[in-house]
Amino acid sequence: MQTARISFYPDNRIGEIDPRIYGSFIEHLGRAVYNGIYEPEHPTADEDGFRRDVLDFVRELRVPIVRYPGGNFVSGYNWEDGVGPRDQRPRRLDLAWRSLETNAVGVNEFAAWARKANSEVMMAVNFGTRGIDAAREFVEYCNHRGGTKWSDLRISHGIREPHRFQLWNLGNEMDGPWQVGAKTADEYGRLACETAKVMKAVDESIELVACGSSARTMDTFPQWEATVLDHCYERVDYISLHQYFGNRTGDTRHFLAESVGMEDFIKTVAATCDFIKAKKRSKKTLMLSFDEWNVWYHSNAQDRKIELWQFAPAMLEDIYNLEDALVVGCMMIALLKHADRVKIACLAQLVNVIAPIMTENGGSAWRQTIFYPYLHGSVFGRGVALRTEVSAPCYEDSEFGDVPLLEAVATFDEAAETVTIFAVNRDLENALRLEADLRPWPDYRVSEHIVLEHSDKFATNTAGEPQTVQPHSCCETALNDGQLTAILPKLSWNVVRLSRR
Ligand code: AHR
């Protein structure tokens, strides 16, 4: 068996982990909203029509913030359609997903759902078909206390207290040719600058996320970021990154190495921000919002056959297997390794649409394989991320060069007196022995080693068999004389938890 070693020290920190890196995303797309979070006819529906079984899973995940309402959807969305009496709300063609939107759920319903889920809302404004005017009115409707046209309209809709949404996306993927109202970097940058100014004039407490490139493979990356930030650097607080991976060629080793590319992406965007900072002689360091990340490819072929203008069609319903869960685990580790710059991240998405939680219309809800690494990060990966030195055997990848068999990071929650090691064994055939020198942690003991594995890397959970892939505890993990030894099964996700005696 091969051995990998890691070391990390209490004072050698990458940075504070912003809890918002465990955010997620609900878009008006497919069955995310309708028959996902909202299904008034469902046996578990509450008084507002929200599925309690779904809410239970979301609360289990401890999702601190949920991005809404898009995604591509937001670029053609009129927020006014989704407020006021339900029976007067218009039915619209959603041009992004070519579906029917009834507007039965809008901003006020979503805010109510998020409260029940113990989550904040990350709201988005339409930069495709709209701009400054709609954005300022929307902020006034949501966040102003009252006594003005739009805040009084909210009050007339029965919402006396303002929502006080703190975080806002300035559009979505505006560099993408598929985007309704796509823009050049100069067009977008100018609009972002002026819209940000006006939105902050309405509510100076809000934070704003400018659109970065929709993927690092875009031809315009990273010039897009540089041009956009040249226009709006001082007016915005974050720039967005989006990244989806898929194993389209059946090359598991390459698929598992993709997180190395994700780290390059983060480093390049951070460097581009710092270039503009230097150019502008600015004192501000811009932070990153990785507000879409996941595996997405299983449903692509099926989605091309979907009939137009359906209400809540089953779109983007990837059913995830074990290897997808490992890639999600590696991606989450990548986010933690850059906790000093990545302050927001949203697993895209949360329910039914490329999601950790799935539902049947009228039936059960279940956890997909990717639910588990996301859960473990969110529940155990709090505090600070520690600089974790990894020394491991490598394999050669045509794109990424030497890729270590072990992907790992440690986190330290000082208040809870816990240390957590997140680790993926990328080896397809063999277990890996993990050794860690824990002498800098003399009072700590192993409290648990959680493993997610399966003999079949394509194993999935389904409505009928929801527990095929689920974590279990491993009891052979030992800590003797400050030396930790753990066995990481082939192709596995591992969480080694240590706590102070
Ligand atoms: O998450 C699904 C879609 O992926 C989003 O709507 C869009 O922003 C991205 O291309």
XYZ file of C-alpha atoms in Angstrom, residues 114-346:
233
model
C -35.307 30.799 3.088
C -36.283 31.830 6.614
C -37.711 28.360 7.215
C -34.485 26.861 5.810
C -32.370 29.042 8.176
C -30.684 30.557 5.114
C -30.007 34.064 3.879
C -30.912 35.050 0.320
C -28.360 36.086 -2.313
C -30.591 38.042 -4.694
C -29.901 38.765 -8.354
C -30.981 41.585 -10.643
C -31.711 41.369 -14.360
C -28.881 42.757 -16.510
C -30.127 41.109 -19.710
C -33.381 42.827 -20.641
C -33.265 45.454 -17.877
C -30.812 47.566 -15.920
C -30.522 50.516 -13.542
C -34.180 51.463 -13.176
C -35.523 47.990 -12.391
C -32.586 47.312 -10.070
C -33.082 50.455 -7.968
C -36.812 49.798 -7.685
C -36.210 46.188 -6.709
C -33.768 47.146 -3.918
C -36.284 49.722 -2.698
C -39.078 47.127 -2.732
C -36.999 44.579 -0.827
C -34.908 46.621 1.575
C -36.457 50.039 2.236
C -38.409 50.372 5.482
C -41.510 52.094 4.007
C -43.007 55.441 3.043
C -42.017 55.265 -0.633
C -43.719 53.906 -3.741
C -41.931 50.546 -3.903
C -41.500 49.878 -0.193
C -45.176 50.703 0.365
C -46.080 48.310 -2.411
C -44.249 45.586 -0.472
C -46.134 46.526 2.682
C -49.411 46.405 0.746
C -48.429 42.833 -0.160
C -48.431 41.964 3.534
C -44.651 42.197 4.114
C -44.231 44.946 6.696
C -40.590 44.329 7.584
C -38.039 44.820 4.805
C -36.204 41.686 3.676
C -32.838 43.411 4.119
C -31.113 41.217 1.542
C -27.396 41.905 1.978
C -25.901 40.274 -1.072
C -26.838 40.924 -4.706
C -25.598 39.544 -8.033
C -25.306 42.146 -10.803
C -26.741 39.862 -13.480
C -25.556 36.400 -14.485
C -22.948 35.120 -16.967
C -23.218 38.242 -19.094
C -20.248 37.105 -21.220
C -22.138 34.031 -22.454
C -23.567 34.162 -26.011
C -26.495 32.064 -24.723
C -27.425 34.727 -22.187
C -30.564 36.781 -22.873
C -29.102 40.273 -23.409
C -25.427 39.159 -23.363
C -22.941 42.035 -23.313
C -19.373 42.865 -24.175
C -17.069 43.425 -21.216
C -17.164 47.195 -21.757
C -20.953 47.275 -22.025
C -21.338 45.146 -18.906
C -18.625 46.907 -16.914
C -20.162 50.352 -17.469
C -23.648 49.117 -16.623
C -22.363 47.311 -13.524
C -20.603 50.468 -12.351
C -23.655 52.713 -12.725
C -26.164 50.168 -11.435
C -23.984 49.421 -8.413
C -23.800 53.143 -7.640
C -27.565 53.490 -7.747
C -28.327 50.281 -5.818
C -25.943 51.338 -3.049
C -27.534 54.800 -3.047
C -30.830 53.098 -2.178
C -29.227 50.870 0.475
C -25.585 51.492 1.318
C -25.350 48.355 3.434
C -25.623 45.934 0.515
C -22.749 44.004 -1.069
C -22.507 43.435 -4.799
C -21.110 40.663 -6.974
C -20.001 41.527 -10.514
C -20.119 38.852 -13.211
C -16.820 37.224 -14.003
C -16.460 34.788 -16.887
C -18.995 31.984 -17.082
C -16.131 29.475 -17.258
C -12.359 29.551 -17.426
C -12.640 28.013 -20.912
C -14.319 31.111 -22.368
C -12.210 32.733 -25.096
C -12.542 36.083 -23.337
C -11.231 34.793 -19.981
C -9.467 36.525 -18.165
C -9.583 39.717 -20.235
C -13.305 39.902 -19.386
C -12.488 40.192 -15.669
C -9.821 42.845 -16.275
C -12.063 45.000 -18.482
C -15.127 44.677 -16.258
C -13.164 45.528 -13.132
C -11.481 48.441 -14.845
C -14.972 49.949 -14.972
C -16.412 48.932 -11.618
C -13.613 47.842 -9.228
C -14.368 50.423 -6.554
C -18.136 49.943 -6.709
C -18.386 46.169 -6.279
C -17.355 43.781 -3.519
C -16.892 40.428 -5.266
C -16.415 38.968 -8.719
C -18.085 35.699 -9.659
C -16.609 32.411 -10.909
C -18.597 29.502 -12.359
C -17.340 25.986 -13.020
C -18.965 22.669 -13.917
C -17.134 19.419 -14.637
C -18.233 16.235 -16.416
C -16.650 12.887 -17.186
C -17.595 12.938 -20.877
C -14.731 10.717 -22.047
C -14.987 8.095 -19.315
C -11.549 9.060 -17.953
C -12.022 8.917 -14.188
C -8.448 9.885 -13.366
C -8.727 13.040 -15.455
C -12.177 13.800 -14.045
C -10.792 13.562 -10.508
C -7.921 15.886 -11.447
C -10.218 18.697 -12.647
C -10.101 20.384 -9.241
C -6.470 21.247 -10.014
C -7.810 23.346 -12.908
C -10.361 24.877 -10.553
C -7.522 26.046 -8.317
C -5.750 27.596 -11.322
C -8.987 29.377 -12.155
C -9.200 30.842 -8.636
C -5.557 31.921 -8.706
C -5.922 33.596 -12.112
C -9.046 35.522 -11.098
C -7.419 36.631 -7.828
C -4.321 37.750 -9.758
C -6.468 39.669 -12.265
C -8.285 41.429 -9.407
C -4.928 42.331 -7.864
C -3.650 43.658 -11.185
C -6.606 46.054 -11.362
C -6.115 46.915 -7.698
C -2.508 47.878 -8.456
C -3.486 49.740 -11.613
C -6.006 51.815 -9.690
C -3.735 52.273 -6.654
C -6.696 50.930 -4.681
C -6.618 49.977 -1.019
C -9.390 47.445 -1.505
C -8.761 43.741 -2.153
C -11.588 42.214 -4.125
C -12.926 38.874 -2.905
C -14.280 36.019 -4.999
C -17.784 34.573 -5.181
C -17.657 31.075 -6.672
C -21.395 31.209 -7.084
C -21.871 28.175 -9.354
C -19.876 24.960 -8.966
C -20.733 21.309 -9.404
C -20.641 18.297 -11.701
C -23.065 18.685 -14.628
C -23.219 16.435 -17.684
C -25.378 13.339 -17.101
C -28.602 15.053 -18.176
C -27.251 16.961 -21.218
C -28.443 14.549 -23.938
C -31.853 14.049 -22.329
C -32.398 17.805 -21.987
C -32.003 18.342 -25.714
C -35.229 16.346 -26.203
C -37.388 18.369 -23.815
C -40.570 19.807 -25.299
C -40.810 23.604 -25.327
C -42.864 25.778 -22.976
C -43.657 23.148 -20.367
C -44.317 24.039 -16.749
C -41.625 22.626 -14.429
C -40.109 20.124 -16.878
C -37.620 17.596 -15.477
C -34.465 19.368 -16.726
C -30.832 19.168 -15.618
C -31.708 16.196 -13.419
C -28.270 14.624 -13.156
C -28.258 11.438 -11.123
C -24.899 11.431 -9.389
C -22.627 8.471 -8.788
C -19.719 7.876 -6.443
C -17.070 9.402 -8.711
C -19.154 12.579 -9.015
C -19.244 12.801 -5.209
C -15.458 12.536 -5.122
C -15.104 15.327 -7.674
C -17.476 17.470 -5.598
C -15.322 16.634 -2.555
C -12.162 17.711 -4.430
C -13.884 20.921 -5.563
C -14.878 21.721 -2.005
C -11.320 21.136 -0.845
C -10.181 23.546 -3.600
C -12.518 26.208 -2.192
C -11.141 25.662 1.320
C -7.548 25.865 0.046
C -8.381 29.387 -1.151
C -10.452 30.468 1.844
C -8.478 33.711 2.006
C -10.014 34.897 -1.301
C -13.148 32.810 -1.864
C -15.710 34.221 0.550
C -18.902 33.004 -1.127
C -19.583 29.792 -3.035
C -22.833 28.218 -4.177
